[in-house]
XYZ file of C-alpha atoms in Angstrom:
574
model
C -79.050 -14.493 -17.440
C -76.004 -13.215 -15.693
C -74.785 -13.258 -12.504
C -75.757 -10.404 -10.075
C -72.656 -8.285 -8.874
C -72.245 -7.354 -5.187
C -73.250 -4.094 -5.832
C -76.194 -4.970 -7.433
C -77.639 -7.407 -4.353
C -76.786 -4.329 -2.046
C -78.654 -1.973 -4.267
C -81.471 -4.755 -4.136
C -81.385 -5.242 -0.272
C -81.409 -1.318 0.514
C -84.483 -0.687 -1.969
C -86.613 -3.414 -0.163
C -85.884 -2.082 3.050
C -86.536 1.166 1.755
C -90.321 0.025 0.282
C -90.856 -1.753 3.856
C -90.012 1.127 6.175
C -92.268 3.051 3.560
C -94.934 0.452 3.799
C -94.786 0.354 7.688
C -95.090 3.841 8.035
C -98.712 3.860 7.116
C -99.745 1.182 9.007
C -102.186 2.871 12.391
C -102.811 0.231 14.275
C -99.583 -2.258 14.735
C -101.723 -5.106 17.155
C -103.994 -5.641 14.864
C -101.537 -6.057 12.059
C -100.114 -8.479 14.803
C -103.450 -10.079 15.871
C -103.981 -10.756 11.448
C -100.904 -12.581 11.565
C -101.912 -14.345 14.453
C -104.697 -15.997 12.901
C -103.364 -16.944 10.111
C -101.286 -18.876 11.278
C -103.555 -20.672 13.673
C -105.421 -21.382 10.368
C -102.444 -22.857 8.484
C -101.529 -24.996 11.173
C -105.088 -26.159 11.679
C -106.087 -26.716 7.801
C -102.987 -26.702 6.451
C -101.618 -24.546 3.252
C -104.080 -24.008 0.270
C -103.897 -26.619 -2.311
C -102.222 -25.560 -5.203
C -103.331 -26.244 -8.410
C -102.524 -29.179 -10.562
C -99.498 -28.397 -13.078
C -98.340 -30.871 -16.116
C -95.306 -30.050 -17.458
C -93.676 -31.995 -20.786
C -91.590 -35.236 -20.456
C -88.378 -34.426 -21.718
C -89.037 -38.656 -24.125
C -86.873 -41.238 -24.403
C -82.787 -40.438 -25.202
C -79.821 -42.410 -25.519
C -77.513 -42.191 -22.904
C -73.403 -42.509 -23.225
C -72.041 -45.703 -21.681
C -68.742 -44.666 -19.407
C -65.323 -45.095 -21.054
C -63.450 -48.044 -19.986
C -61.092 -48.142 -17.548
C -57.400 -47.743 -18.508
C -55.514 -50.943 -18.891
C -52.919 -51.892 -16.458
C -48.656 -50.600 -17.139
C -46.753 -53.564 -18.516
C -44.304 -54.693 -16.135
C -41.162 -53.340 -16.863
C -37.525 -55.066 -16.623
C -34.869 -53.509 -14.081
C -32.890 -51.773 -17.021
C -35.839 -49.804 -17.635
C -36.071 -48.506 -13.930
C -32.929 -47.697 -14.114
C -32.958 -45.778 -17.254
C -35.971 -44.075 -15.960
C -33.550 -43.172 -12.582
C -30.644 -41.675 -14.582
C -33.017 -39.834 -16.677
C -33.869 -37.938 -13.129
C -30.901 -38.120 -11.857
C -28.779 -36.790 -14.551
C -25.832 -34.796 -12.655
C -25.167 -37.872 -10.172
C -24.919 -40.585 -12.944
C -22.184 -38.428 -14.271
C -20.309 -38.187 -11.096
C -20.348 -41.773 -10.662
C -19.517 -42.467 -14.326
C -16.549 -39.780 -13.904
C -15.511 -41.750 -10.585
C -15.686 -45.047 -11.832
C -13.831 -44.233 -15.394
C -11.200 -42.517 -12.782
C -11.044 -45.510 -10.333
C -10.507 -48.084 -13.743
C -7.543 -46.203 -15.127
C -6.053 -45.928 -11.373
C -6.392 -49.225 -10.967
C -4.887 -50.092 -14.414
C -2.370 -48.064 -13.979
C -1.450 -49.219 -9.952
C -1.331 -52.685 -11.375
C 1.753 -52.069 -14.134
C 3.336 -49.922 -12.114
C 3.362 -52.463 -9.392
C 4.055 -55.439 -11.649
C 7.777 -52.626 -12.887
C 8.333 -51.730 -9.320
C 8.306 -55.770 -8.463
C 10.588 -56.669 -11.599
C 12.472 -53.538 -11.096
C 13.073 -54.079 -7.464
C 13.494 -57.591 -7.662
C 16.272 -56.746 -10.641
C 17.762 -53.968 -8.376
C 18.643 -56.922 -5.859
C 20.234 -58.942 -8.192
C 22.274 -56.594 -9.486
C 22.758 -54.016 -7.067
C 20.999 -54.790 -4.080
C 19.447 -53.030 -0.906
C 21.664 -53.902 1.847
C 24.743 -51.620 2.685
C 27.382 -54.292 1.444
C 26.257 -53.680 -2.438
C 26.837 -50.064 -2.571
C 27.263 -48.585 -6.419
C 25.658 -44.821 -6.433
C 28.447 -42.022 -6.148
C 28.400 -38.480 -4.858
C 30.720 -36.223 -5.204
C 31.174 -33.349 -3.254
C 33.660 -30.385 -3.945
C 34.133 -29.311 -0.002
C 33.630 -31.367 1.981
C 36.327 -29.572 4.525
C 33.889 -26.348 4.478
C 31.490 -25.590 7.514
C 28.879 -27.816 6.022
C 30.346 -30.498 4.308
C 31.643 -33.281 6.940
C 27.615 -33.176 7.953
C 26.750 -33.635 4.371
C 29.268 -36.409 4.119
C 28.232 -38.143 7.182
C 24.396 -37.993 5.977
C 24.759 -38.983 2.200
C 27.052 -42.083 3.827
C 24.049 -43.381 6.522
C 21.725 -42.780 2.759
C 23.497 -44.920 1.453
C 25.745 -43.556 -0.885
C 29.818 -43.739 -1.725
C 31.169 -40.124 -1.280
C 34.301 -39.111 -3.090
C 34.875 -35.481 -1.552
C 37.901 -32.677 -2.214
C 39.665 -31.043 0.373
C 41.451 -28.107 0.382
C 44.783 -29.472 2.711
C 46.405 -32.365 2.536
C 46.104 -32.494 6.681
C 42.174 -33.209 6.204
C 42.000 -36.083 4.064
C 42.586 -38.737 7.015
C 40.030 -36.562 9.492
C 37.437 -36.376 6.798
C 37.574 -40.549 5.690
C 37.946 -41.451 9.361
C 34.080 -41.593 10.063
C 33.080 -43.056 6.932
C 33.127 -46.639 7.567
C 35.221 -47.263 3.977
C 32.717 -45.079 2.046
C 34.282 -42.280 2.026
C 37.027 -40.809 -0.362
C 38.970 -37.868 -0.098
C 41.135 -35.832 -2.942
C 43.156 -32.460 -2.954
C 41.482 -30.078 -4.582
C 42.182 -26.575 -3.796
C 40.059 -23.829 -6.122
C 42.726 -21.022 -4.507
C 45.246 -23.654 -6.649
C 44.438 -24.314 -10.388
C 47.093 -27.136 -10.717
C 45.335 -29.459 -8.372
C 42.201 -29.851 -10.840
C 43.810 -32.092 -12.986
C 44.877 -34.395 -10.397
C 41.897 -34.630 -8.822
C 40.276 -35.827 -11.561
C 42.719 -38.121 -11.825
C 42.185 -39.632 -8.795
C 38.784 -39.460 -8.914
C 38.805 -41.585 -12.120
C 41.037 -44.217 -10.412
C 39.195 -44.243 -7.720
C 36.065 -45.336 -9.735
C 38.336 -48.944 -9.944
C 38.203 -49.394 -6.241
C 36.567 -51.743 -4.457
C 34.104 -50.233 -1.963
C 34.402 -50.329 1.668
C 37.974 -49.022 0.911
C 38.848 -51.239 4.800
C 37.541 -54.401 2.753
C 40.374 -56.956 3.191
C 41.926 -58.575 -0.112
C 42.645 -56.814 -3.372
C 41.375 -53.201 -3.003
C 40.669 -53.321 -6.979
C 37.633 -54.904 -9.063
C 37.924 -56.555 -11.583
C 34.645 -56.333 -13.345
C 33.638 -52.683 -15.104
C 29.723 -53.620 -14.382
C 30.214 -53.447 -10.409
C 31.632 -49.446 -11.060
C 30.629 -47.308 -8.534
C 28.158 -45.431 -10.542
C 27.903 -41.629 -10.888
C 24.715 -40.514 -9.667
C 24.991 -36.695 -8.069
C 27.734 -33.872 -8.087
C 27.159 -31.457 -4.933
C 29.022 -28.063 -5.297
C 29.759 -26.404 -1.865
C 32.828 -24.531 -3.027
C 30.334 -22.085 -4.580
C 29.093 -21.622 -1.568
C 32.026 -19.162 0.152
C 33.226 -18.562 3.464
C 33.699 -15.884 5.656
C 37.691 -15.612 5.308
C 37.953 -15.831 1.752
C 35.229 -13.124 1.109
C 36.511 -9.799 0.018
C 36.050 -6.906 2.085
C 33.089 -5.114 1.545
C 34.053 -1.845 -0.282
C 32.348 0.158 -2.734
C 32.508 -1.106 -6.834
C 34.412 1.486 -7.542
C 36.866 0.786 -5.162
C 37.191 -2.983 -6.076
C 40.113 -4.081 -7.663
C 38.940 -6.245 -10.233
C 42.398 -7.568 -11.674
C 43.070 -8.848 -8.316
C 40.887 -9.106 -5.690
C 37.513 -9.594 -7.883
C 39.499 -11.989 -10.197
C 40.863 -14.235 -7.437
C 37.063 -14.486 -5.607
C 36.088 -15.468 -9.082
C 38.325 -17.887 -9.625
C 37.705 -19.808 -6.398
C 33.822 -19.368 -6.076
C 33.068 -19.940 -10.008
C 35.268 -20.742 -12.071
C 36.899 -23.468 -10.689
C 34.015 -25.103 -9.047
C 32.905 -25.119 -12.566
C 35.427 -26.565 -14.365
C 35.056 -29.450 -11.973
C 31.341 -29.917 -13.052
C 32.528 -29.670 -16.178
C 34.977 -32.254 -16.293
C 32.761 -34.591 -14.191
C 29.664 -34.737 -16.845
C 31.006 -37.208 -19.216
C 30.614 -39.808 -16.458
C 26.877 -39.495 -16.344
C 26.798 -40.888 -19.425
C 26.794 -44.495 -18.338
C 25.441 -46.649 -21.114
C 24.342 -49.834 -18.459
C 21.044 -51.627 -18.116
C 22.800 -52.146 -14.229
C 22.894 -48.006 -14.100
C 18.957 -48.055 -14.394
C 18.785 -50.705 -12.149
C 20.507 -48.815 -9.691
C 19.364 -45.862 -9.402
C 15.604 -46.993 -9.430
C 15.831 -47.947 -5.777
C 16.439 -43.409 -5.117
C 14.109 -42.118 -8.228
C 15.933 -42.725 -11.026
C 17.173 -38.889 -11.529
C 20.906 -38.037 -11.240
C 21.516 -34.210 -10.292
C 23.886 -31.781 -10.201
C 23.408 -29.482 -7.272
C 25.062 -25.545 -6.633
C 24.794 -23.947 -3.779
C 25.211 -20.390 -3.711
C 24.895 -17.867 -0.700
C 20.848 -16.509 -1.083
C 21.939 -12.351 -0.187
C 24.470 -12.656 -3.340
C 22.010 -14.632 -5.609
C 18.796 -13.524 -4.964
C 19.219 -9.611 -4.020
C 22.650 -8.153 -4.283
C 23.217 -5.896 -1.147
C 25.741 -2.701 -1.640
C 28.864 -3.065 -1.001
C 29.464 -6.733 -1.707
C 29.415 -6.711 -5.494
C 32.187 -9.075 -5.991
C 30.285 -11.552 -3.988
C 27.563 -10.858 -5.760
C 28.413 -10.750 -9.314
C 29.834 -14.029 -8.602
C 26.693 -15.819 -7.873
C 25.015 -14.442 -10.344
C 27.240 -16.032 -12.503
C 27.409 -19.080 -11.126
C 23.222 -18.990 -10.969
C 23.048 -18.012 -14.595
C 25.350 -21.078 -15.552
C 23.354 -23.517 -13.757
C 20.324 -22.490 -16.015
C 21.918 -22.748 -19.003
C 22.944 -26.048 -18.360
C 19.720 -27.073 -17.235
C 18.279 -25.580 -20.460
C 20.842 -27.786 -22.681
C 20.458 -31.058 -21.005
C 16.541 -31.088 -21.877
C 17.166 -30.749 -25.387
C 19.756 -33.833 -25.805
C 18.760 -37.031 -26.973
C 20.873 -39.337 -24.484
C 18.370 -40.315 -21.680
C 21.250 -40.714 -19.447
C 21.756 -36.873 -20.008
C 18.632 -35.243 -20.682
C 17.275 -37.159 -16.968
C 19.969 -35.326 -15.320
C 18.308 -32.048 -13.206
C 20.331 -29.208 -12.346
C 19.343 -27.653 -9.095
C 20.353 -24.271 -7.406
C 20.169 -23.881 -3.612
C 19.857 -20.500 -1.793
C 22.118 -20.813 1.460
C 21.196 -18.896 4.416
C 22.824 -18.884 8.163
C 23.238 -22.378 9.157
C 24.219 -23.777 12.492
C 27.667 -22.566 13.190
C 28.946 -22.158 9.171
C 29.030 -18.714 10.286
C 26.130 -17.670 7.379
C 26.484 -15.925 4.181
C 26.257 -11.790 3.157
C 27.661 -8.926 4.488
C 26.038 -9.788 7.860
C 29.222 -12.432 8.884
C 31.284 -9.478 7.822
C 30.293 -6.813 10.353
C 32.839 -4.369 11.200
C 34.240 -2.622 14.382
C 34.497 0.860 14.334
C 38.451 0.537 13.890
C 38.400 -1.881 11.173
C 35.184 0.634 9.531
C 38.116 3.124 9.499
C 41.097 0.984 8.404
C 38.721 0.001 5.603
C 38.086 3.759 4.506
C 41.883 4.478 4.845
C 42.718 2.431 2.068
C 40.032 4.682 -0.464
C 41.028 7.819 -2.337
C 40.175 10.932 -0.855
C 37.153 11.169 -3.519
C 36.059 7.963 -2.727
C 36.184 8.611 1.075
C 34.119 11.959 -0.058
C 31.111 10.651 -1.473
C 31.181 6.615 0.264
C 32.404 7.286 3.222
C 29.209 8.146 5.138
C 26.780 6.730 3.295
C 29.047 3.621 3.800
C 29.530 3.703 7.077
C 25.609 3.823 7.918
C 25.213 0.910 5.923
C 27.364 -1.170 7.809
C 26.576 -0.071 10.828
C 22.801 -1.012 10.005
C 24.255 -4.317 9.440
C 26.090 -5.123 12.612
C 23.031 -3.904 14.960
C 20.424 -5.701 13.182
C 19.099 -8.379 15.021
C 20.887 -11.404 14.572
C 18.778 -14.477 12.894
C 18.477 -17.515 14.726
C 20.340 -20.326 12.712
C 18.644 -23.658 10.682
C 19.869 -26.681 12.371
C 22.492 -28.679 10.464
C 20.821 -31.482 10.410
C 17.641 -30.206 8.566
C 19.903 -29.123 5.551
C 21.513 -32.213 5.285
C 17.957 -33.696 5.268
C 16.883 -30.669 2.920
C 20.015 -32.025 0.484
C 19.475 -35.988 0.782
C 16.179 -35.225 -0.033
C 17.138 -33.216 -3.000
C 19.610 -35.534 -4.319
C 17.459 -38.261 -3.325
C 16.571 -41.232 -0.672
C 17.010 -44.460 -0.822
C 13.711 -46.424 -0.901
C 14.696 -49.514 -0.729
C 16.971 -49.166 2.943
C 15.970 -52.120 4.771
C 16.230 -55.963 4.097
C 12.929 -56.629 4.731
C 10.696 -53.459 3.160
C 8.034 -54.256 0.509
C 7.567 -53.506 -2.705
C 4.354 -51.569 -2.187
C 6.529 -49.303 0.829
C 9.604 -48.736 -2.050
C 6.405 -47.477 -4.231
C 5.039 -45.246 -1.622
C 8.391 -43.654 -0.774
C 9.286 -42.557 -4.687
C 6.207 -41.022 -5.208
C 6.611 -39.132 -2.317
C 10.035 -38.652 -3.029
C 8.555 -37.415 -6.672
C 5.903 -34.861 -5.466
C 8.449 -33.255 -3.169
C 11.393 -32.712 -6.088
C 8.069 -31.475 -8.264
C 6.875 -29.293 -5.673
C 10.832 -27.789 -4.220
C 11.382 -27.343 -7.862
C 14.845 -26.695 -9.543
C 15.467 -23.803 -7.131
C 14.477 -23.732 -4.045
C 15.675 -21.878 -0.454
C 17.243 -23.359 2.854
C 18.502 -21.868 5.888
C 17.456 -18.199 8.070
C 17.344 -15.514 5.896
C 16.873 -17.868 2.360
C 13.267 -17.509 2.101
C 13.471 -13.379 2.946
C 15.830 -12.812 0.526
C 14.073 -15.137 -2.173
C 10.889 -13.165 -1.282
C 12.618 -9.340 -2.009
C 14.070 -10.557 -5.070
C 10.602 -10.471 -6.575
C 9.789 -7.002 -5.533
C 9.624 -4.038 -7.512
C 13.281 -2.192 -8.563
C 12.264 0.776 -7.140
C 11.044 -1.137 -3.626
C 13.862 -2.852 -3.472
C 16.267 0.033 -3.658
C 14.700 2.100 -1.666
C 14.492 -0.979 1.635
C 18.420 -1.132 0.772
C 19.206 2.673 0.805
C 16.979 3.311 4.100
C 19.753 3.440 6.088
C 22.020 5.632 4.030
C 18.930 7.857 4.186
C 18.151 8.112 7.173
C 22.047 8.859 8.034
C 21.761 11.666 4.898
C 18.248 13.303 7.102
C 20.112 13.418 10.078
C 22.597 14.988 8.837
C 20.711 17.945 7.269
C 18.442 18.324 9.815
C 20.112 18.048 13.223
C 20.936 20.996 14.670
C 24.438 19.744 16.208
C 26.975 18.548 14.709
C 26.773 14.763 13.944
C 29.593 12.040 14.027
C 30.596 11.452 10.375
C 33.776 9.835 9.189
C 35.566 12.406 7.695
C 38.232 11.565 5.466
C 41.771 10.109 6.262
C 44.875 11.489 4.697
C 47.262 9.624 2.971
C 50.552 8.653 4.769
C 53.474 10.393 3.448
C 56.553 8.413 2.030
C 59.645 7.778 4.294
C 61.596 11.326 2.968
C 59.114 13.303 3.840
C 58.429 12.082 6.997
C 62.102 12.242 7.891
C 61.872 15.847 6.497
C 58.931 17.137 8.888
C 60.400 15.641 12.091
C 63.698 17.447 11.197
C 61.727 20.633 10.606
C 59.428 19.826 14.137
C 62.718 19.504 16.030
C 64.153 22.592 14.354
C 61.188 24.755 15.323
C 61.544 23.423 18.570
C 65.141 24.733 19.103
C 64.193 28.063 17.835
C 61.415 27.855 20.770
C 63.651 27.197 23.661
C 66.509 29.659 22.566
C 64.023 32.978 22.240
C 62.216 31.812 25.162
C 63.508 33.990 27.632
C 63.318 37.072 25.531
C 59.652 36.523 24.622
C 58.351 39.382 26.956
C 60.409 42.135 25.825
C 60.958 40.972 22.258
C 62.755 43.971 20.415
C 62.562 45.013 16.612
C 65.919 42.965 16.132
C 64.860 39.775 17.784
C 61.262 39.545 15.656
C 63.899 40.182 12.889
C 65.828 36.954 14.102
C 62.959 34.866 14.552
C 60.988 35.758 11.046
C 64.890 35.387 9.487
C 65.178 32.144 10.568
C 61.360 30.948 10.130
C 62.229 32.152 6.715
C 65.212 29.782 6.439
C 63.157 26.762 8.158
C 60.597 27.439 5.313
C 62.984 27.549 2.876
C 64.721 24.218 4.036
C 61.438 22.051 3.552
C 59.967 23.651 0.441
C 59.175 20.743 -1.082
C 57.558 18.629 2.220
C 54.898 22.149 2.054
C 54.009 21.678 -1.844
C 53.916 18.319 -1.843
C 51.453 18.253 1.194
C 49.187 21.208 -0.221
C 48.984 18.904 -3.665
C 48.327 15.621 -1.337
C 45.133 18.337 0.601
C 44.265 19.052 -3.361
């Protein structure tokens, strides 16, 4: 039999209430429904209930009955391996991590032990054969410069480093002022890049210097005698790339530039000559010595050859300066190919070799780079037009004008400290680890990788000084961007012009002086004019038929005197 629903007891519940208010209803006389009750009760409790009649039910007999299942036998004891199996298998993700970490931590500490077990025999070979103190000297710079704004500081630095400098100079005067302060380290040649004949015998000199026996103050014979103590070269530093303010050209539009002249000369001392000293000086990284790897161990083990080239030129290219910038450009592109070349050769000595491009910005007192060392006064803005055509003057003049102008009232950029781009360079070309009689191995080990992650991170590029990191920055913009940030001034110059309602203050174009003849020829005609002028003077009121005759007669004659000073200054206006 089912189960009752709810609904069903309700329905139950409801119906005997229903049959007991229907039985109540008839009932007359309630007391002695109540008095009934009464006594039966007293009965009950005084004879007790009715016995009820006798009932046998059935045994249910005799059955078998299931004996309980034995209890479950006790877990073998299990060995620690199997605990922690059973971990991992719950732990999944962490036993990976730690099998990662400790795979990780193996090969680290592999790899820590040979490297420390070369650095030691590499170290300890490095002092036998070249040595750490400053009396054992064998890596050579050379820098071509080192009489331009930056390079005694470079000197000075790559000398406390460490390093024998062999520098150029442009004069004669400076070679005794540059190798005063270098404590016998320091070597300077003639080189002048304005002056093709002095390449030759600078590398002349440079190669007999190589024969020397460093400090140059050392007391004895100045020569050595052995070719395994050879200064060895280990970086070339370029700073004649890098121009300065007085041998720029003037800025002036392209078309305007002479480029048989002007353009070829700037090239010539910012490019090509600077590069045919690099050129002549990369046979002697090719050094085929155990004593060479030795050597250069102690300050990475990576020779370089390192351009700098002004960062507005080489990065962006401004208007007006395209000489300047064409030049660096060329110089940039050069460097890459070069770079591109040595990693394909065989010879380690070679294909180790980086080549590294710095973008120069304003530094200390050098004076800084671009057209904004070049600002012009409003005379010299003037003189500069004069020298144009009158078509040029035409269509550059204004726009040329507001350009420079922009340029001189800019806000001028505060200058990076010498002394961090000389720490920017040693870096670059690299420090010497082992400085110090009593350093460690573990210290030289620390400093190269160091030294390492920096050259990985700078790159073979890389920006120094105010201005660098701007430029390097716009050179990545869009064309069209970058144009337009150029040409705002010339713009806003070309608004003004169209919109102001007065008139503005343009440069309007400068005639041509006339030759010597025909300036003689107009001060003659001036001071016959002027004669004519005094003598009808005093007639001038009553001037008669006659005496207009006189004058147009002989302002006829002046005219005809100087015909050709009139046609040849109409053709000039034309």
């Amino acid at each position: 039999m089912s189960m009752p629903s709810k609904d069903q007891i309700d329905e139950y519940i409801a119906s005997v209430e229903d049959y007991v208010v229907s039985s109540f209803a008839f009932v007359s006389d309630v007391q002695a429904l109540n008095d009934s009750v009464h006594r039966l009760w007293m009965h009950v409790s005084r004879f007790g209930p009715p016995e009820m009649p006798d009932i046998h039910l059935p045994g249910l007999g005799s059955f078998p009955v299931p004996s309980p299942p034995p209890p479950p036998p006790p877990p073998a004891p299990t060995s620690w391996c199997g605990d922690v199996a059973h971990w991992a298998g719950r732990n999944k993700v962490l036993v990976g991590t730690m099998c990662v970490g400790a795979v990780g931590a193996g090969l680290l500490a592999g790899y820590s032990a040979s490297k420390y077990a070369s650095a030691r025999a590499n170290y300890r070979r490095a002092q036998r054969t070249v040595g750490s103190s400053a009396s054992t000297r064998r890596l050579l710079v050379v820098v071509l410069g080192g009489d331009t704004p930056l390079g005694p500081a470079l000197i000075a630095g790559l000398e406390r480093e460490g390093y024998i400098v062999i520098t150029s100079v442009s004069n004669p005067d400076a070679v005794a002022e540059t190798e005063a302060g270098g404590n016998g380290y320091v070597r300077a040649l003639v080189f002048d890049p304005l002056e093709p004949s002095t390449l030759q015998p600078f590398l002349r000199s440079l190669k007999a210097t190589l024969s020397l026996r460093f400090p140059l103050n050392t007391p004895g014979d100045p020569y050595q005698h052995s070719p395994s103590t050879f200064p060895i070269l280990y970086s070339v530093v370029s700073l004649l790339t890098l121009p300065s303010t007085l041998g720029s050209p003037m800025p002036t539009p392209f078309e305007h530039l002479d480029l048989t002249s002007t353009y070829e000369s700037y090239l010539a001392q910012t490019h090509i000559m600077p590069l045919q000293a690099v050129q002549a000086l990369l046979p002697l990284f090719r050094v085929d010595s155990i004593r060479s790897q030795d050597a250069t161990y102690a300050v990475g083990g990576k020779k370089s050859v390192v351009l700098c080239v002004p960062a507005p030129d080489a990065r962006v290219g401004v208007p007006y300066a395209s000489a300047q910038a064409m030049s660096a450009a060329a110089t940039v592109r050069g460097a890459e190919v070069l770079r591109r070349e040595l990693g394909q050769v065989g010879d380690p000595h070679m294909h180790n070799v980086r080549v590294v491009v710095a973008d120069v910005g304003v530094i200390g007192d050098s004076g800084g780079t671009g057209l904004s060392v070049q600002a012009l006064d409003e005379e010299a803005l003037v003189g500069s037009i004069s020298q144009w055509t009158p078509s040029e003057q035409k269509v550059y003049a204004t726009p040329y004008a507001a350009f420079m102008n922009a340029v001189s009232q800019r806000h001028a950029r505060e200058p990076t400290s010498v002394d961090k781009f000389v720490r920017t360079m040693v870096t670059t070309i690299g420090r010497n680890a082992t400085r110090g009689e009593n350093r460690s191995t573990i210290a030289v080990g620390l400093r190269l990788w160091s030294f390492g992650i920096r050259r990985q991170i700078r790159g073979n590029r890389f920006s120094i000084g105010a201005g660098a990191a701007t430029y390097t920055f716009a050179s990545y913009l869009p064309t069209f961007l970058l144009d337009a940030l150029l040409n705002l001034p010339a713009l806003l110059v070309s608004a003004r012009n169209k919109y102001l309602p007065i008139s503005p203050h343009v440069i309007s174009p400068i005639a041509p002086p006339l030759p010597a003849e025909q300036n003689a020829a107009l001060e003659k005609t001036d001071d016959l004019i002027a004669e004519i002028a005094e003598t009808d003077e005093p007639s001038a009121p009553s001037l008669s038929a006659s005496g207009a005759g006189h004058v147009s007669e002989s302002s006829g004659s002046v005219a005809n005197t100087v015909p050709e000073v009139e046609n040849s200054w109409v053709s000039v206006q034309d």
